Coordinates of C-alpha atoms in Angstrom, one line a residue:
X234 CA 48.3 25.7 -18.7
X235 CA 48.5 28.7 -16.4
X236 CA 46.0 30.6 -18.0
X237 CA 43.7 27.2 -18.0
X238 CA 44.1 26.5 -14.0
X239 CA 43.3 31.0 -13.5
X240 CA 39.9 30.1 -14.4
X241 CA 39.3 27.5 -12.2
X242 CA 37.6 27.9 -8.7
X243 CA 39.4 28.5 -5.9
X244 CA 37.7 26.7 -3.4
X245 CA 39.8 24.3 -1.4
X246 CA 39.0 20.7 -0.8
X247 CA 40.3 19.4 2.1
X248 CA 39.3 15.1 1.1
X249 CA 40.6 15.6 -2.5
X250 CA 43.4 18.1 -1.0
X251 CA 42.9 20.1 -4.2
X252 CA 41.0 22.9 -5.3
X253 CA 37.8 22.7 -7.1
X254 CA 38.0 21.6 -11.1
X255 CA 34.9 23.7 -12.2
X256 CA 35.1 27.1 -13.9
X257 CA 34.6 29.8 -12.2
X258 CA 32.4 32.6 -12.9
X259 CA 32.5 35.6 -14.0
X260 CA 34.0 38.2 -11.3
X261 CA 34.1 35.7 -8.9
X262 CA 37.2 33.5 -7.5
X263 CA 34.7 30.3 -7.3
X264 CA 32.2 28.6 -8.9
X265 CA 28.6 28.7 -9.2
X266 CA 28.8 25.8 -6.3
X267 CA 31.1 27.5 -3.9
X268 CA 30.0 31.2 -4.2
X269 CA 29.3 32.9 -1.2
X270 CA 25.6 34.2 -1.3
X271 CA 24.5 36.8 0.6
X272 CA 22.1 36.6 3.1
X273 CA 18.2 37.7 2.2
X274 CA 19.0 37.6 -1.8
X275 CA 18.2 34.0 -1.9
X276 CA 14.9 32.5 -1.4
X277 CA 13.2 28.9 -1.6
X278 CA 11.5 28.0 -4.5
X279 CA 7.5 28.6 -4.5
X280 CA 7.5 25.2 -7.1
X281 CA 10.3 23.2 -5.6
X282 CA 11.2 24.4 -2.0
X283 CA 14.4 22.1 -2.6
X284 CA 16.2 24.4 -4.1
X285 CA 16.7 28.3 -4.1
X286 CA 16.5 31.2 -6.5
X287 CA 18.1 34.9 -6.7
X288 CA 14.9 36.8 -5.4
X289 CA 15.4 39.6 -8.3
X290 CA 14.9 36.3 -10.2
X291 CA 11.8 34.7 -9.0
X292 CA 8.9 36.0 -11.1
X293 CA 11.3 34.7 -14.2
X294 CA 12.5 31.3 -12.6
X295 CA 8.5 30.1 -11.4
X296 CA 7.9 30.5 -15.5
X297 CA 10.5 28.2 -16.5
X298 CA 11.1 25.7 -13.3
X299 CA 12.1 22.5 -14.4
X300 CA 9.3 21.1 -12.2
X301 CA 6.7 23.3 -13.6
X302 CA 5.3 21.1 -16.1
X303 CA 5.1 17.8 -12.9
X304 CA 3.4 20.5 -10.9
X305 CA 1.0 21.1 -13.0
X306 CA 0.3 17.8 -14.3
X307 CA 0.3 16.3 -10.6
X308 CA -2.4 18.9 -9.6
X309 CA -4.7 17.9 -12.4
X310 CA -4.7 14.4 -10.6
X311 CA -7.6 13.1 -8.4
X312 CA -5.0 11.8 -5.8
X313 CA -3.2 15.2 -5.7
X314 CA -4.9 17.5 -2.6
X315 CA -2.4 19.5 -1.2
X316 CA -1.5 19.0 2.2
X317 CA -4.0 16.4 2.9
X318 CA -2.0 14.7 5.7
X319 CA 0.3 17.9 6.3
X320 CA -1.1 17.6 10.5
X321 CA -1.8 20.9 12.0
X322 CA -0.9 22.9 14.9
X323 CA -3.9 22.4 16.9
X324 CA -3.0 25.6 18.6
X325 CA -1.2 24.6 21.5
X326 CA 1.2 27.8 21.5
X327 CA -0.8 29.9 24.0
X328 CA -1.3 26.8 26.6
X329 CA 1.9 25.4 26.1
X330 CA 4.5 28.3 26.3
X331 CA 5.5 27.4 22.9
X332 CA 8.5 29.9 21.2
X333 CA 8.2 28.5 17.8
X334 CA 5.2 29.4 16.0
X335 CA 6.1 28.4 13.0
X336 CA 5.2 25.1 10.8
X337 CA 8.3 24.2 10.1
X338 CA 11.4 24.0 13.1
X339 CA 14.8 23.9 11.5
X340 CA 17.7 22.2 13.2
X341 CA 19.5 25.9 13.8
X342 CA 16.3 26.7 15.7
X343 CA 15.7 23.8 17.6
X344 CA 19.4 23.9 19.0
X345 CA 18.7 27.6 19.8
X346 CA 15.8 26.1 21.7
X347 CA 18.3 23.9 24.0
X348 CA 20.9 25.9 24.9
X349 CA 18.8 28.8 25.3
X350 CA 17.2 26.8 28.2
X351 CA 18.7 26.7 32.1
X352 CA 21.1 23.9 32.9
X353 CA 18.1 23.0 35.5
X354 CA 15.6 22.7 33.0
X355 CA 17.9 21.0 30.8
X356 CA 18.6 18.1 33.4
X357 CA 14.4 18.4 34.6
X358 CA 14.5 17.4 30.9
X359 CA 16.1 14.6 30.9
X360 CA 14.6 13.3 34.3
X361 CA 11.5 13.5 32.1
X362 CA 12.8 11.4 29.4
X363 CA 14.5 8.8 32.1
X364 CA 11.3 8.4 33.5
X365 CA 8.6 8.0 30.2
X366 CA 11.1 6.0 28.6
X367 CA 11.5 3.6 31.8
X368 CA 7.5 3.4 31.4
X369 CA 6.8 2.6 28.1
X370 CA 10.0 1.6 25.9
X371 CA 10.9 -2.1 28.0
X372 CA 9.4 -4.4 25.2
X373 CA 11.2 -3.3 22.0
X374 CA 11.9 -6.5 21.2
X375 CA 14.7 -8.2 18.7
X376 CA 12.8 -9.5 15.4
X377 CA 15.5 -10.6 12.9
X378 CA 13.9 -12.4 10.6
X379 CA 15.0 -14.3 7.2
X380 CA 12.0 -15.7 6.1
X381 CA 12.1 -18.9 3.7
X382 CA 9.9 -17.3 1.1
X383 CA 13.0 -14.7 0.1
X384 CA 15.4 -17.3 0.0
X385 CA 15.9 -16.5 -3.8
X386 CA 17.2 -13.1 -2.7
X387 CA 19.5 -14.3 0.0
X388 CA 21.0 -16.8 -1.8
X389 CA 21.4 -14.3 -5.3
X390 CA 19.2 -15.9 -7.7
X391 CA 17.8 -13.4 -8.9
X392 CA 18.7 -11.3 -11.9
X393 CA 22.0 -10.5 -12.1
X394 CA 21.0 -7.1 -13.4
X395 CA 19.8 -6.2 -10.3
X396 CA 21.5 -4.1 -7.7
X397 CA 22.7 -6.8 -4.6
X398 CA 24.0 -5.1 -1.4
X399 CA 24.0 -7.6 1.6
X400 CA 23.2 -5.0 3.8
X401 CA 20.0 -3.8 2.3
X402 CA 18.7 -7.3 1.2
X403 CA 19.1 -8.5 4.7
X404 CA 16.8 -5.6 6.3
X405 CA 14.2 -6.1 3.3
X406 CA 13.7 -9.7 4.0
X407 CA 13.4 -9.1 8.1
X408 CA 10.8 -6.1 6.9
X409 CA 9.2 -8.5 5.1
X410 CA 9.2 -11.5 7.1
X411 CA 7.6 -9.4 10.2
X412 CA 4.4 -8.7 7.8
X413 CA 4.6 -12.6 7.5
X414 CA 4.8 -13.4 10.8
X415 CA 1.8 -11.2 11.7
X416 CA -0.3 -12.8 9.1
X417 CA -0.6 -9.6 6.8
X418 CA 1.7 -11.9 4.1
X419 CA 0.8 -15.0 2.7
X420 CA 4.3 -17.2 1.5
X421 CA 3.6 -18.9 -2.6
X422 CA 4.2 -22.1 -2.7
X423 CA 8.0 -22.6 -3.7
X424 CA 8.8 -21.8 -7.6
X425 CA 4.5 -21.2 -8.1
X426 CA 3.2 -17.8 -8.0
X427 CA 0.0 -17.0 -6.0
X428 CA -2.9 -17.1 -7.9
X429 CA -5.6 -14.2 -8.3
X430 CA -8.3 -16.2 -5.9
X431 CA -5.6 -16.8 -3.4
X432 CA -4.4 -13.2 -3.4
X433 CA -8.1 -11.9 -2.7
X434 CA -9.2 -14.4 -0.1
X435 CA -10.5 -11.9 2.4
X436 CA -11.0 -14.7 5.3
X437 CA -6.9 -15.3 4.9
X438 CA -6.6 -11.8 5.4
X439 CA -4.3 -12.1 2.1
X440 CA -3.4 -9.1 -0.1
X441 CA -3.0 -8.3 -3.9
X442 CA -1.3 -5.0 -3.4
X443 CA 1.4 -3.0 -2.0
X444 CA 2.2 0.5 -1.3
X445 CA 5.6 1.3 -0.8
X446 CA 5.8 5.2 0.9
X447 CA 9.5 7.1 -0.4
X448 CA 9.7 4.4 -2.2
X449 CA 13.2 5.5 -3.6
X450 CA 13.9 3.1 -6.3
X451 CA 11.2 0.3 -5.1
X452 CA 13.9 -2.8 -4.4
X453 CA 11.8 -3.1 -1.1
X454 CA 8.8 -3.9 -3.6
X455 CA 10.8 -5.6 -5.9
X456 CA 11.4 -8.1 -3.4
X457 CA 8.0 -8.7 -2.3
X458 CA 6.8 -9.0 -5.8
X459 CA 9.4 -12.0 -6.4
X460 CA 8.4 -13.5 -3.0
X461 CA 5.2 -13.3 -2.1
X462 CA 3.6 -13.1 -6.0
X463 CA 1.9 -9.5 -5.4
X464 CA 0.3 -8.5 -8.3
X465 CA -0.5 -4.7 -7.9
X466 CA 2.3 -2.1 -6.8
X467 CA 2.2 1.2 -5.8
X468 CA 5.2 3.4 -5.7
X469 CA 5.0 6.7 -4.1
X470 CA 8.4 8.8 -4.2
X471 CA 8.5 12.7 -4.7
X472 CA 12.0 12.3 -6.5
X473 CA 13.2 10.9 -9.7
X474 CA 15.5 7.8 -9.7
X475 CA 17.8 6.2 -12.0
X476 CA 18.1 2.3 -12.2
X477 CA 14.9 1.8 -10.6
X478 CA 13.2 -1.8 -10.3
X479 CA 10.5 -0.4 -12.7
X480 CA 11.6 -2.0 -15.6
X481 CA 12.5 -5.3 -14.0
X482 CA 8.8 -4.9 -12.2
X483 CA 7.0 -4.6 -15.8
X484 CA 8.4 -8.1 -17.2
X485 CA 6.6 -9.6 -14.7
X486 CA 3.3 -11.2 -16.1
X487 CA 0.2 -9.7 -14.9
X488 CA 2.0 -7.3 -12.8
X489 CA 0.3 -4.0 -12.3
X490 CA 2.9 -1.0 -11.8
X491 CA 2.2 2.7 -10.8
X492 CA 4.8 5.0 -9.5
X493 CA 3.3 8.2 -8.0
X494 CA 5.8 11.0 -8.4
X495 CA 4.0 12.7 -5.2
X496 CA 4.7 14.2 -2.3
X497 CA 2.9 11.9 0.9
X498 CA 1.8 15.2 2.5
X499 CA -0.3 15.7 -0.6
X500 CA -1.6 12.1 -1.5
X501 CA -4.9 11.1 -0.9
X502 CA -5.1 7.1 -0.9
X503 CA -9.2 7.0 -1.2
X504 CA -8.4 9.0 -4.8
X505 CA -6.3 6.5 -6.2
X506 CA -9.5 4.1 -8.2
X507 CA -7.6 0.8 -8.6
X508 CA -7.3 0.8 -5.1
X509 CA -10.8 1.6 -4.1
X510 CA -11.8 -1.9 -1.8
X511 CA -8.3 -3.8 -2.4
X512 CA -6.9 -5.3 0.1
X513 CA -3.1 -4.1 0.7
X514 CA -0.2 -3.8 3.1
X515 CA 2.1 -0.3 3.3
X516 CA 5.4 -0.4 3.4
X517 CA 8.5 1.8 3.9
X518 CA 12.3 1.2 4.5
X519 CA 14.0 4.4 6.7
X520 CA 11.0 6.5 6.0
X521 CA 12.8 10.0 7.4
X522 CA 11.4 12.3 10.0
X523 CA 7.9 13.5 9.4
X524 CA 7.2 10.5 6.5
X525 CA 6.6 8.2 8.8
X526 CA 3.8 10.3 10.5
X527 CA 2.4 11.5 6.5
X528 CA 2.4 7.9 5.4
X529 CA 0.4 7.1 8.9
X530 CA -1.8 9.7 8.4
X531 CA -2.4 8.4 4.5
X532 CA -3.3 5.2 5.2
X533 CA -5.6 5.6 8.3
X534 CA -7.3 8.9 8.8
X535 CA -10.2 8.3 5.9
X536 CA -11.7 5.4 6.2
X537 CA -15.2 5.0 4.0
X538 CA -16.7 2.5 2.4
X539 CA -14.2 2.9 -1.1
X540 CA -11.3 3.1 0.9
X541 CA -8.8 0.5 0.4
X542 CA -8.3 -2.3 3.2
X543 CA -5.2 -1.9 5.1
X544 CA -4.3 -5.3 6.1
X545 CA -0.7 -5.2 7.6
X546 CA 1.9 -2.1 8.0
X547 CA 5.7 -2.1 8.3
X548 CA 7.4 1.2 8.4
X549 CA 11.1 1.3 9.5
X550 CA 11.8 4.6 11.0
X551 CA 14.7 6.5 10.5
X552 CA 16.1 10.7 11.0
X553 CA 14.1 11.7 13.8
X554 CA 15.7 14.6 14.3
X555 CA 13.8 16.3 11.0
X556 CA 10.6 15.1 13.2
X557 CA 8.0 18.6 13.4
X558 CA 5.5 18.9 16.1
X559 CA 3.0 20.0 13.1
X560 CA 3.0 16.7 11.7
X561 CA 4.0 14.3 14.1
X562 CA 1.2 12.0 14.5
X563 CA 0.4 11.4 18.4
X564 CA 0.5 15.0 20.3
X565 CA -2.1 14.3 22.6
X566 CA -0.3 11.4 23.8
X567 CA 2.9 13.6 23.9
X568 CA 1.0 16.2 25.8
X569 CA -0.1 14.2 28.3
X570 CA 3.4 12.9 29.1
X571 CA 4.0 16.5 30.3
X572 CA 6.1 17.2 27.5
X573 CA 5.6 20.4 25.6
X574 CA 5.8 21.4 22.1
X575 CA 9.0 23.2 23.0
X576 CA 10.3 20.1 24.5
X577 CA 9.3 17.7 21.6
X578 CA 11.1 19.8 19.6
X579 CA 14.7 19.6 22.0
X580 CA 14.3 15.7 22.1
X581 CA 14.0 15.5 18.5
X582 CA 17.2 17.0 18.3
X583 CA 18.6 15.2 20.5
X584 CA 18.2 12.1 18.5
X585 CA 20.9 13.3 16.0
X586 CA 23.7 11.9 19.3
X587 CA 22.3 8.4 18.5
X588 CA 24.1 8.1 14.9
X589 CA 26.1 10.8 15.1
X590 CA 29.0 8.5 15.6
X591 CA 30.2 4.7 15.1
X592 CA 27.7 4.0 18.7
X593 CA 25.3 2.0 16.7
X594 CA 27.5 -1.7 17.2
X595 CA 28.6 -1.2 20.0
X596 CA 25.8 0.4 22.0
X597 CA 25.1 -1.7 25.4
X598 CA 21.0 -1.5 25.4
X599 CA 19.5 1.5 26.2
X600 CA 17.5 0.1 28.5
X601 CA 20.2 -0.9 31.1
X602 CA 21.9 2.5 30.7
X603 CA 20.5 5.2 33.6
X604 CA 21.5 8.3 32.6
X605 CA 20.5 10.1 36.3
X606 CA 22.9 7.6 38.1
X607 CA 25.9 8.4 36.2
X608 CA 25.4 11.6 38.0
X609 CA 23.7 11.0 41.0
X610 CA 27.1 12.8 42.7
X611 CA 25.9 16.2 40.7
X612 CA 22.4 15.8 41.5
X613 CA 22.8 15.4 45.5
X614 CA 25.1 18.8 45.2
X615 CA 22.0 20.7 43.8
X616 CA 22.7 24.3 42.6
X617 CA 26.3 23.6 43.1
X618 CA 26.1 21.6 39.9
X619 CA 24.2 24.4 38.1
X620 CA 26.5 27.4 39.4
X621 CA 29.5 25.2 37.8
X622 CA 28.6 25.2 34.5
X623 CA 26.7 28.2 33.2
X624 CA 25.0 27.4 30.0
X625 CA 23.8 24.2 28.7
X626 CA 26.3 24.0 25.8
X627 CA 28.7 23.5 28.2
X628 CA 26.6 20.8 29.8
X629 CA 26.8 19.3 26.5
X630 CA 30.4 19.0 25.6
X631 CA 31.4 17.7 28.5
X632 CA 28.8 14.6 28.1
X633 CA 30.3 11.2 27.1
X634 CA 29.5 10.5 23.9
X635 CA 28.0 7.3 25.0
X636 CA 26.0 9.1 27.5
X637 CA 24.2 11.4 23.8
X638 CA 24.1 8.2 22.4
X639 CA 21.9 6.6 24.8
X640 CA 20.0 10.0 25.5
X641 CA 19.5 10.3 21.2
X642 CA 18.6 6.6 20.7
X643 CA 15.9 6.7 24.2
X644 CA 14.2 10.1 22.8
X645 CA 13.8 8.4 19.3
X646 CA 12.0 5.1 21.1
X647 CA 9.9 7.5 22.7
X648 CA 8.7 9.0 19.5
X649 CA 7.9 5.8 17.6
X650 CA 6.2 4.6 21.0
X651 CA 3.5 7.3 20.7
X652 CA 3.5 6.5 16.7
X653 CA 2.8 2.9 17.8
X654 CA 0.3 4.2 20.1
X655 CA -1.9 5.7 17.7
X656 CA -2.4 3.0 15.2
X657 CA -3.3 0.7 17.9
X658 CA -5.6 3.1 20.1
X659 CA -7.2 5.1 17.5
X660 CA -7.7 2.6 14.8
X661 CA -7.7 -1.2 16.7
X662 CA -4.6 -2.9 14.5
X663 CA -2.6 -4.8 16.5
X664 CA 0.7 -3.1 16.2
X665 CA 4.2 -3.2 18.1
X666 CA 8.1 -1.7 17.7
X667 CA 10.4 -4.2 16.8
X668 CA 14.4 -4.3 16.0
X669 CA 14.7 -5.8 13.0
X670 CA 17.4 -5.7 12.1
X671 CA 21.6 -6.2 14.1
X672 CA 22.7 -2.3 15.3
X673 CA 25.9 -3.3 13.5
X674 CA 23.9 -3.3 9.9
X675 CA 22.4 -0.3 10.7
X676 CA 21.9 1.9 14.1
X677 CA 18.4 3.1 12.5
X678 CA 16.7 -0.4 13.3
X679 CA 13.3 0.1 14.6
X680 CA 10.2 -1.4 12.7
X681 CA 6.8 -0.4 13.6
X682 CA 4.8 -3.6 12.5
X683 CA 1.0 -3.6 12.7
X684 CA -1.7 -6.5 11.2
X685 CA -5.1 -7.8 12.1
X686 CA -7.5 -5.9 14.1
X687 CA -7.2 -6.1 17.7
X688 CA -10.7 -7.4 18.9
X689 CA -10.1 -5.7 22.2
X690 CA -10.8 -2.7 20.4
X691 CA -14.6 -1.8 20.6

């Protein structure tokens, strides 16, 4: 037994209060999990950035990558063009001030980017924010919805071989009864299907397809499908899933599956050919960080005459804080709010405060929370205030959580405004930010909905 537990890793779990159960390796004290690795011998993947390989081991590990063989198979594809609706810089560095250069902004470096700044510019910051948010965040309205059409799910008959969690069932059906409110859905008839003709009837702005962006394992779609009779699906997820709704999809009569195991920087929609002229709505459920700006960019930066007919969107935004000014959708509009690359950056970060704690249920309202007259005191002392406290991480810590909170959730609001803003300015859909959803289900609750074209719109 003694020589048994020598082999075993020493690393220390504090939760389990015991050490680690794995072998360890050889002339090591830990495992292959909790070895230390030095700094500069490990590098990304060039296949699969998602993981890391021992540089002395690269040219042998790209030959023999589990993902090879997807890799290469995905790029003989018609839909596969790398980086498609990757974004680009648009080389705003020089006019800007900008100190990161590079495409991608990791969470280390965009905290070196706040508390690198002054405690003046850190609270000219938030002035900023005070004052765009009080300008363009006051109609984020509540939009819970449990539409009669997925009454089959709320009330569990379904398959018992399903997966049912209240929680998630709840936010699908508001998701989906928001497209129906807009018009984007059309509700069967109770226990009939929609038939083909139905489904394609242009002038009721019906659909016969979905696309469901980091799709995970495609309940969202599931539901639809067993609601609202949708008879092609399109699942596009970068990862592999077990107990997905595949299987339960493909018993369905008539039913049209494809999964796309693709990345949505590197899909192109127009390439997909049973799409070309359908009509279809896109959905995603907590579509993280920069997905929400790739899936916009999918959907609505090609439009010709094969491209298929968006009819309705519903994307519920989630992790802002992975947000990258590369990719984000809206930088002019972000520019012209005076706020800089650099500054995009910081208030993406900033978003972390909203959900970094139990705030979500019992958050106030943002709206009715001023964050500049909490301090007004501070303010009217000037440079005293300053001279106090000499870096902004100590401006930081000694913020009331509340006060993050509220700072986090009205920089997030901000960033699906000018998301928002895009579909309706630069291609006419009627579209709006919703909460969908109680903060007490989940603190991630915003749903940018859009539908018909707005005939305002020349």
């Amino acid at each position: 037994m003694e020589a048994k537990s020598s082999n075993r890793c020493s690393f220390w779990l504090p939760k389990k209060k015991r050490s680690c159960a794995n072998t360890r390796i050889e002339s090591s004290m830990f495992c292959g999990n909790h070895s230390q690795r030095l700094e500069g011998q490990w590098i990304p993947c060039p296949i699969d950035p998602s993981h890391s390989v021992l540089q002395e081991n690269l040219e042998w590990h790209v030959k023999r990558c589990p993902l090879l063989k997807q890799t290469v198979a995905l790029s003989g594809q018609r839909f596969y063009q790398k980086g498609i609706n990757a974004g680009n810089e648009e080389d705003v560095e020089e006019k800007m001030g900008s100190c990161c250069s590079d495409s991608l902004v990791t969470s280390e470096m965009k905290r070196k980017l706040l508390y690198s700044m002054s405690v003046t510019k850190f609270h000219q910051l938030i002035k900023k924010t005070e004052a765009v948010h009080g300008g363009i965040c006051k109609e984020i309205e509540d939009s819970y919805l449990s539409p009669e059409a997925c009454n089959i799910w709320f009330n569990k008959e379904i398959d018992r071989k399903l997966p049912f969690q209240e929680k998630h069932v709840l936010q699908q059906g508001s998701i989906l009864g928001n497209l129906e409110e807009i018009g984007a859905l059309k509700r069967c008839n109770k226990n009939v299907e929609c038939c083909e003709s139905d489904l394609e009837d242009e002038d009721d702005n019906s659909v016969s397809a979905v696309v469901e962006f980091g799709a995970g394992r495609g309940y969202l779609t599931q539901m639809l499908a067993d609601c609202y009779g949708i008879k092609k699906v399109y699942l596009v997820e970068r990862k592999s899933y077990k107990l997905k709704a595949d299987r339960s999809l493909r018993q369905k009569e008539n039913l049209v599956l494809e999964r796309m195991r693709i990345d949505i920087e590197d899909l192109n929609l127009n390439a997909v050919e049973s799409l070309h002229g359908v009509s279809y709505v896109a959905v995603g459920k907590h579509l993280c960080g920069p997905a929400t700006d790739l899936s916009l960019r999918c959907c609505l930066s090609r439009q010709d005459g094969e491209s298929p007919v968006l009819r309705g969107l519903a994307i519920a935004t989630c992790c802002h804080h992975l947000c990258q000014w590369k990719s984000y959708i809206n930088k002019e509009y972000i520019l012209s709010l005076g706020i800089s690359k650099d500054e995009f950056h910081i208030m993406t970060s900033f978003t972390s405060w909203a959900v970094d704690d139990d705030h979500g249920s019992n958050l106030p309202g943002v709206d009715g929370i001023d964050l500049l007259a909490s301090n007004a005191k501070e303010e009217e002392e000037g440079e005293v205030r300053d001279d106090s406290l000499s870096s902004v991480e100590e401006v930081v810590k000694k913020m009331k959580p509340m006060e993050r909170a509220v700072l986090g959730f009205k920089c997030k609001q901000i960033i699906d405004a000018g998301r928002m803003k895009w579909v309706n300015k630069k291609h006419g859909l009627d579209s709006k930010l919703v909460k969908y959803i109680p903060a007490s289900i989940s603190p991630e609750n915003t749903l940018l909905i859009a539908g018909k074209p707005n005939p305002s719109v020349a």
